[in-house]
Amino acid sequence: MKTSRVFVNHYNCLTPSANNATELFENICIGKSGIKTNTNYLQGKSVGIGIIEFNLEEALVTHIGELLDVSNLKNFEDTLLIIGSSVGGMRLSEEIYLKDGNYKNINPILHAIDFIKYKILQKYKFKDDVAFSTACTSSANALGYAYEVISKGIYKNALVIGYDTLCKTTVGGFNALGVLSSSICQPFSKQRDGMNVAEGYAVLLLQDEQLDDAIEMCGVGYSSDAFHMTQPNPQGATKAMQNALLCRGLDTKDIGYINAHGTGTIANDISEINAIRSLFGTATPISSTKSITGHTLGAAGALEAMLSVMVLEKQTLLPNLNLDDPEIADMNYVTKAQKSEMDYVLSNSLAFGGNNTSLLFGRKR
C-alpha cells in the first residue's frame, strides 16, 4: 500500500503564558511563566494554576480562521476535524449547576468532550469529525490518529485541536490526588511538590504535502499498560518511545531532543526519567515546558507537539525552568535555551490508566 508523508504546515496556540505560538516559544526561552497562585478554586488553599482571562472558544475560532486563511485549502471537503480534550464542556455545566442548584438546564451536547466543535462548525464545514478523550494523552492521540489517516491516504488534511479549560471539578480532583503545587512546578527537581493545572489550546494543520519548509510528522508510538488507575508504570513510556522510533527505523542516537511530559509530580517524573534512561541512556537532551505553560491536560499533547515542531524549525532546545537540583542528576537536562543541530525530536505524553503516546517529528530528508 502506498503511504503518504505527513507535514505540520500551520499551527497556533493560546496558553496562560502567551497569546500565540511565537510569543510562547520566546517566553519559554526566557523563563517567563504564566503560572500564578490562586485561592478561588479550593476553599482555604492556595495553588499554582494557569488561567486565561478571556473567552477561549472565541479565541480558538479566531485562531482557526487565521490559520485556514493562510493555508492552501480552498474548502474543507477532504479535511478531518480531530479534537482532543479531557474536560470538554465541564466548566459550562459546572457554572450552570452552581448557579441553578440543579442539573436541568445543562445541555448534554455542550457538556460533551467535543463541545467546541459546535462553535467551529457554525463557520466551517469539514468532511467529518472525531474526538479523543484519554486524559492527558487526548490531543497527542488525536495527532497520532491524524498521522494514521493521512499516511494511509484516507484523508489529505486534518485539523487537530487540543483544548481544555479550568473548572473547580478538575482542580478539586487533582487536589484530592494530592498532586497540586502551591507555586510554579519544578519538573525533575528534588524539591518538586506537584503540578500546575492550566487551561489552553493548540491547533495544528497536518497535510500530505509540504508547504515551505514545514516539519514532518514521522511517526507515533503508543503503549497502554493498565498498571494503575492514576499511578504511572515505573517504565511505562519506554514502549511508546520504542514504537515511535520504529515508524522511521531510527536508533536512539538519531533523536536530538525529547520534550518530556514532566508534570512535576513525584510519581510521573521518576517513571518518565527511568523510561528515557533505560532506552536512551543519559546523553539525549530533555526538558519539560510545563513550568511555563502549566499542565493543560487534554491539550498538552498538541501544545507540546507544536513546541517540538518549533524546536526543529528554530534548531533551539527549550529550557526546563526551576531545575537547579535534579533528583536523577546525570541526565542531560536543558536548563537554558540553546542552539543545537538536530534532525528528529520526540514529544511524550503520559496519562492515567497507563496510556502513553510518543510523537516523532523530523526535518524532511
PDB file of C-alpha atoms in Angstrom, residues 79-255:
ATOM      1  CA  THR A  79     -10.285  17.637   5.817  1.00  0.00           C
ATOM      2  CA  LEU A  80     -10.944  15.780   9.058  1.00  0.00           C
ATOM      3  CA  LEU A  81     -11.559  17.765  12.246  1.00  0.00           C
ATOM      4  CA  ILE A  82      -9.998  15.987  15.254  1.00  0.00           C
ATOM      5  CA  ILE A  83     -10.455  17.184  18.831  1.00  0.00           C
ATOM      6  CA  GLY A  84      -8.562  16.036  21.914  1.00  0.00           C
ATOM      7  CA  SER A  85      -9.868  17.065  25.327  1.00  0.00           C
ATOM      8  CA  SER A  86     -10.016  15.759  28.870  1.00  0.00           C
ATOM      9  CA  VAL A  87     -12.533  18.183  30.390  1.00  0.00           C
ATOM     10  CA  GLY A  88     -14.758  19.004  27.397  1.00  0.00           C
ATOM     11  CA  GLY A  89     -17.705  21.215  28.340  1.00  0.00           C
ATOM     12  CA  MET A  90     -17.497  20.526  32.057  1.00  0.00           C
ATOM     13  CA  ARG A  91     -16.852  24.141  33.002  1.00  0.00           C
ATOM     14  CA  LEU A  92     -20.074  25.381  31.414  1.00  0.00           C
ATOM     15  CA  SER A  93     -22.048  22.574  33.057  1.00  0.00           C
ATOM     16  CA  GLU A  94     -20.440  23.346  36.397  1.00  0.00           C
ATOM     17  CA  GLU A  95     -21.287  27.037  36.117  1.00  0.00           C
ATOM     18  CA  ILE A  96     -24.922  26.216  35.340  1.00  0.00           C
ATOM     19  CA  TYR A  97     -25.184  23.755  38.200  1.00  0.00           C
ATOM     20  CA  LEU A  98     -23.615  26.108  40.754  1.00  0.00           C
ATOM     21  CA  LYS A  99     -25.910  28.924  39.615  1.00  0.00           C
ATOM     22  CA  ASP A 100     -29.174  26.955  39.447  1.00  0.00           C
ATOM     23  CA  GLY A 101     -28.576  24.320  42.109  1.00  0.00           C
ATOM     24  CA  ASN A 102     -29.699  21.527  39.767  1.00  0.00           C
ATOM     25  CA  TYR A 103     -28.770  19.876  36.503  1.00  0.00           C
ATOM     26  CA  LYS A 104     -31.927  20.513  34.447  1.00  0.00           C
ATOM     27  CA  ASN A 105     -30.515  23.419  32.432  1.00  0.00           C
ATOM     28  CA  ILE A 106     -27.313  21.604  31.497  1.00  0.00           C
ATOM     29  CA  ASN A 107     -27.166  20.923  27.765  1.00  0.00           C
ATOM     30  CA  PRO A 108     -25.642  17.456  27.249  1.00  0.00           C
ATOM     31  CA  ILE A 109     -24.383  18.462  23.813  1.00  0.00           C
ATOM     32  CA  LEU A 110     -22.402  21.334  25.331  1.00  0.00           C
ATOM     33  CA  HIS A 111     -21.159  19.090  28.132  1.00  0.00           C
ATOM     34  CA  ALA A 112     -19.566  16.608  25.731  1.00  0.00           C
ATOM     35  CA  ILE A 113     -15.838  16.184  25.116  1.00  0.00           C
ATOM     36  CA  ASP A 114     -16.179  17.650  21.606  1.00  0.00           C
ATOM     37  CA  PHE A 115     -18.476  20.531  22.583  1.00  0.00           C
ATOM     38  CA  ILE A 116     -16.206  23.108  20.931  1.00  0.00           C
ATOM     39  CA  LYS A 117     -16.898  21.605  17.506  1.00  0.00           C
ATOM     40  CA  TYR A 118     -20.372  23.132  17.520  1.00  0.00           C
ATOM     41  CA  LYS A 119     -18.875  26.621  17.653  1.00  0.00           C
ATOM     42  CA  ILE A 120     -16.376  25.717  14.903  1.00  0.00           C
ATOM     43  CA  LEU A 121     -18.962  24.056  12.654  1.00  0.00           C
ATOM     44  CA  GLN A 122     -21.067  27.210  12.655  1.00  0.00           C
ATOM     45  CA  LYS A 123     -18.360  28.710  10.463  1.00  0.00           C
ATOM     46  CA  TYR A 124     -16.620  25.778   8.736  1.00  0.00           C
ATOM     47  CA  LYS A 125     -17.880  22.544   7.203  1.00  0.00           C
ATOM     48  CA  PHE A 126     -15.434  19.647   7.433  1.00  0.00           C
ATOM     49  CA  LYS A 127     -15.817  16.242   5.812  1.00  0.00           C
ATOM     50  CA  ASP A 128     -16.126  14.607   9.223  1.00  0.00           C
ATOM     51  CA  ASP A 129     -15.026  14.972  12.840  1.00  0.00           C
ATOM     52  CA  VAL A 130     -13.862  12.726  15.660  1.00  0.00           C
ATOM     53  CA  ALA A 131     -12.873  13.320  19.291  1.00  0.00           C
ATOM     54  CA  PHE A 132     -10.427  11.672  21.686  1.00  0.00           C
ATOM     55  CA  SER A 133     -10.576  11.726  25.463  1.00  0.00           C
ATOM     56  CA  THR A 134      -7.777   9.725  27.055  1.00  0.00           C
ATOM     57  CA  ALA A 135      -6.906  12.099  29.905  1.00  0.00           C
ATOM     58  CA  CYS A 136      -3.523  13.786  29.405  1.00  0.00           C
ATOM     59  CA  THR A 137      -2.778  11.986  26.116  1.00  0.00           C
ATOM     60  CA  SER A 138      -6.026  13.141  24.473  1.00  0.00           C
ATOM     61  CA  SER A 139      -4.620  15.521  21.872  1.00  0.00           C
ATOM     62  CA  ALA A 140      -1.417  13.501  21.429  1.00  0.00           C
ATOM     63  CA  ASN A 141      -3.657  10.589  20.418  1.00  0.00           C
ATOM     64  CA  ALA A 142      -5.631  12.974  18.210  1.00  0.00           C
ATOM     65  CA  LEU A 143      -2.382  13.835  16.418  1.00  0.00           C
ATOM     66  CA  GLY A 144      -1.478  10.171  16.217  1.00  0.00           C
ATOM     67  CA  TYR A 145      -4.814   9.453  14.561  1.00  0.00           C
ATOM     68  CA  ALA A 146      -4.246  12.325  12.126  1.00  0.00           C
ATOM     69  CA  TYR A 147      -0.881  10.821  11.212  1.00  0.00           C
ATOM     70  CA  GLU A 148      -2.501   7.419  10.658  1.00  0.00           C
ATOM     71  CA  VAL A 149      -5.325   8.571   8.377  1.00  0.00           C
ATOM     72  CA  ILE A 150      -3.145  10.901   6.287  1.00  0.00           C
ATOM     73  CA  SER A 151      -0.219   8.496   5.910  1.00  0.00           C
ATOM     74  CA  LYS A 152      -2.634   5.764   4.780  1.00  0.00           C
ATOM     75  CA  GLY A 153      -4.284   8.052   2.232  1.00  0.00           C
ATOM     76  CA  ILE A 154      -7.687   8.146   3.924  1.00  0.00           C
ATOM     77  CA  TYR A 155      -7.557  11.937   4.264  1.00  0.00           C
ATOM     78  CA  LYS A 156      -5.340  14.589   2.732  1.00  0.00           C
ATOM     79  CA  ASN A 157      -5.725  17.066   5.610  1.00  0.00           C
ATOM     80  CA  ALA A 158      -6.518  17.017   9.314  1.00  0.00           C
ATOM     81  CA  LEU A 159      -7.150  19.976  11.596  1.00  0.00           C
ATOM     82  CA  VAL A 160      -6.179  18.851  15.094  1.00  0.00           C
ATOM     83  CA  ILE A 161      -7.250  20.755  18.205  1.00  0.00           C
ATOM     84  CA  GLY A 162      -6.153  20.108  21.773  1.00  0.00           C
ATOM     85  CA  TYR A 163      -8.419  22.067  24.110  1.00  0.00           C
ATOM     86  CA  ASP A 164      -9.164  22.190  27.841  1.00  0.00           C
ATOM     87  CA  THR A 165     -10.488  24.750  30.292  1.00  0.00           C
ATOM     88  CA  LEU A 166     -10.239  25.061  34.053  1.00  0.00           C
ATOM     89  CA  CYS A 167     -13.103  24.353  36.416  1.00  0.00           C
ATOM     90  CA  LYS A 168     -13.443  23.649  40.113  1.00  0.00           C
ATOM     91  CA  THR A 169     -14.207  19.992  39.484  1.00  0.00           C
ATOM     92  CA  THR A 170     -10.889  19.492  37.707  1.00  0.00           C
ATOM     93  CA  VAL A 171      -8.800  21.395  40.231  1.00  0.00           C
ATOM     94  CA  GLY A 172     -10.582  19.646  43.100  1.00  0.00           C
ATOM     95  CA  GLY A 173      -9.974  16.255  41.537  1.00  0.00           C
ATOM     96  CA  PHE A 174      -6.233  16.758  41.274  1.00  0.00           C
ATOM     97  CA  ASN A 175      -6.207  18.212  44.773  1.00  0.00           C
ATOM     98  CA  ALA A 176      -7.857  15.011  46.020  1.00  0.00           C
ATOM     99  CA  LEU A 177      -4.952  13.088  44.470  1.00  0.00           C
ATOM    100  CA  GLY A 178      -2.534  15.295  46.431  1.00  0.00           C
ATOM    101  CA  VAL A 179      -0.574  16.352  43.340  1.00  0.00           C
ATOM    102  CA  LEU A 180      -1.049  20.143  43.163  1.00  0.00           C
ATOM    103  CA  SER A 181       1.814  22.555  43.781  1.00  0.00           C
ATOM    104  CA  SER A 182       1.299  25.820  45.654  1.00  0.00           C
ATOM    105  CA  SER A 183       3.756  27.594  43.335  1.00  0.00           C
ATOM    106  CA  ILE A 184       5.362  27.176  39.895  1.00  0.00           C
ATOM    107  CA  CYS A 185       6.045  23.475  39.366  1.00  0.00           C
ATOM    108  CA  GLN A 186       9.594  22.085  39.287  1.00  0.00           C
ATOM    109  CA  PRO A 187       9.754  19.081  36.946  1.00  0.00           C
ATOM    110  CA  PHE A 188      12.541  16.587  37.736  1.00  0.00           C
ATOM    111  CA  SER A 189      13.771  18.586  40.747  1.00  0.00           C
ATOM    112  CA  LYS A 190      14.338  17.117  44.211  1.00  0.00           C
ATOM    113  CA  GLN A 191      12.204  19.994  45.507  1.00  0.00           C
ATOM    114  CA  ARG A 192       9.218  19.331  43.242  1.00  0.00           C
ATOM    115  CA  ASP A 193       5.912  19.163  45.080  1.00  0.00           C
ATOM    116  CA  GLY A 194       3.316  18.776  42.359  1.00  0.00           C
ATOM    117  CA  MET A 195       1.814  20.061  39.127  1.00  0.00           C
ATOM    118  CA  ASN A 196       0.138  23.244  37.890  1.00  0.00           C
ATOM    119  CA  VAL A 197      -3.265  22.654  36.304  1.00  0.00           C
ATOM    120  CA  ALA A 198      -3.832  25.083  33.427  1.00  0.00           C
ATOM    121  CA  GLU A 199      -6.121  25.840  30.528  1.00  0.00           C
ATOM    122  CA  GLY A 200      -5.327  26.491  26.898  1.00  0.00           C
ATOM    123  CA  TYR A 201      -5.337  25.072  23.400  1.00  0.00           C
ATOM    124  CA  ALA A 202      -3.178  24.319  20.392  1.00  0.00           C
ATOM    125  CA  VAL A 203      -4.354  23.879  16.818  1.00  0.00           C
ATOM    126  CA  LEU A 204      -2.282  22.199  14.078  1.00  0.00           C
ATOM    127  CA  LEU A 205      -2.984  21.630  10.379  1.00  0.00           C
ATOM    128  CA  LEU A 206      -1.485  18.369   9.131  1.00  0.00           C
ATOM    129  CA  GLN A 207      -1.356  17.656   5.380  1.00  0.00           C
ATOM    130  CA  ASP A 208       0.046  15.170   2.901  1.00  0.00           C
ATOM    131  CA  GLU A 209       2.077  17.825   1.086  1.00  0.00           C
ATOM    132  CA  GLN A 210       4.816  20.053   2.447  1.00  0.00           C
ATOM    133  CA  LEU A 211       4.384  23.811   2.333  1.00  0.00           C
ATOM    134  CA  ASP A 212       7.595  25.843   2.500  1.00  0.00           C
ATOM    135  CA  ASP A 213       9.966  24.070   4.930  1.00  0.00           C
ATOM    136  CA  ALA A 214       7.325  22.550   7.163  1.00  0.00           C
ATOM    137  CA  ILE A 215       8.378  19.934   9.695  1.00  0.00           C
ATOM    138  CA  GLU A 216       7.337  16.350   9.053  1.00  0.00           C
ATOM    139  CA  MET A 217       5.422  14.186  11.488  1.00  0.00           C
ATOM    140  CA  CYS A 218       7.348  10.958  11.127  1.00  0.00           C
ATOM    141  CA  GLY A 219       5.531   8.584  13.430  1.00  0.00           C
ATOM    142  CA  VAL A 220       3.685   7.812  16.624  1.00  0.00           C
ATOM    143  CA  GLY A 221       4.181   5.218  19.330  1.00  0.00           C
ATOM    144  CA  TYR A 222       1.522   4.026  21.740  1.00  0.00           C
ATOM    145  CA  SER A 223       1.531   1.875  24.840  1.00  0.00           C
ATOM    146  CA  SER A 224      -1.191   1.005  27.300  1.00  0.00           C
ATOM    147  CA  ASP A 225      -0.164  -0.998  30.342  1.00  0.00           C
ATOM    148  CA  ALA A 226      -3.168  -0.554  32.691  1.00  0.00           C
ATOM    149  CA  PHE A 227      -0.686  -0.515  35.579  1.00  0.00           C
ATOM    150  CA  HIS A 228      -2.848   1.616  37.885  1.00  0.00           C
ATOM    151  CA  MET A 229      -5.791   3.985  37.610  1.00  0.00           C
ATOM    152  CA  THR A 230      -3.640   7.075  38.287  1.00  0.00           C
ATOM    153  CA  GLN A 231      -0.080   5.969  39.141  1.00  0.00           C
ATOM    154  CA  PRO A 232       2.331   5.513  36.205  1.00  0.00           C
ATOM    155  CA  ASN A 233       4.179   2.310  35.482  1.00  0.00           C
ATOM    156  CA  PRO A 234       7.842   2.752  36.537  1.00  0.00           C
ATOM    157  CA  GLN A 235       8.901   2.054  32.928  1.00  0.00           C
ATOM    158  CA  GLY A 236       5.615   2.980  31.276  1.00  0.00           C
ATOM    159  CA  ALA A 237       6.786   5.273  28.497  1.00  0.00           C
ATOM    160  CA  THR A 238       9.555   3.001  27.175  1.00  0.00           C
ATOM    161  CA  LYS A 239       7.385   1.020  24.775  1.00  0.00           C
ATOM    162  CA  ALA A 240       5.679   4.128  23.390  1.00  0.00           C
ATOM    163  CA  MET A 241       9.044   5.726  22.566  1.00  0.00           C
ATOM    164  CA  GLN A 242      10.332   2.494  21.022  1.00  0.00           C
ATOM    165  CA  ASN A 243       7.244   2.219  18.844  1.00  0.00           C
ATOM    166  CA  ALA A 244       7.636   5.817  17.656  1.00  0.00           C
ATOM    167  CA  LEU A 245      11.239   5.170  16.599  1.00  0.00           C
ATOM    168  CA  LEU A 246      10.162   2.064  14.677  1.00  0.00           C
ATOM    169  CA  CYS A 247       7.933   4.175  12.427  1.00  0.00           C
ATOM    170  CA  ARG A 248      11.013   5.613  10.752  1.00  0.00           C
ATOM    171  CA  GLY A 249      13.509   2.867  11.618  1.00  0.00           C
ATOM    172  CA  LEU A 250      15.527   5.200  13.820  1.00  0.00           C
ATOM    173  CA  ASP A 251      18.086   4.499  16.500  1.00  0.00           C
ATOM    174  CA  THR A 252      18.007   6.323  19.820  1.00  0.00           C
ATOM    175  CA  LYS A 253      21.111   8.307  18.821  1.00  0.00           C
ATOM    176  CA  ASP A 254      19.107   9.900  15.995  1.00  0.00           C
ATOM    177  CA  ILE A 255      16.918  11.809  18.458  1.00  0.00           C
TER     178      ILE A 255
END
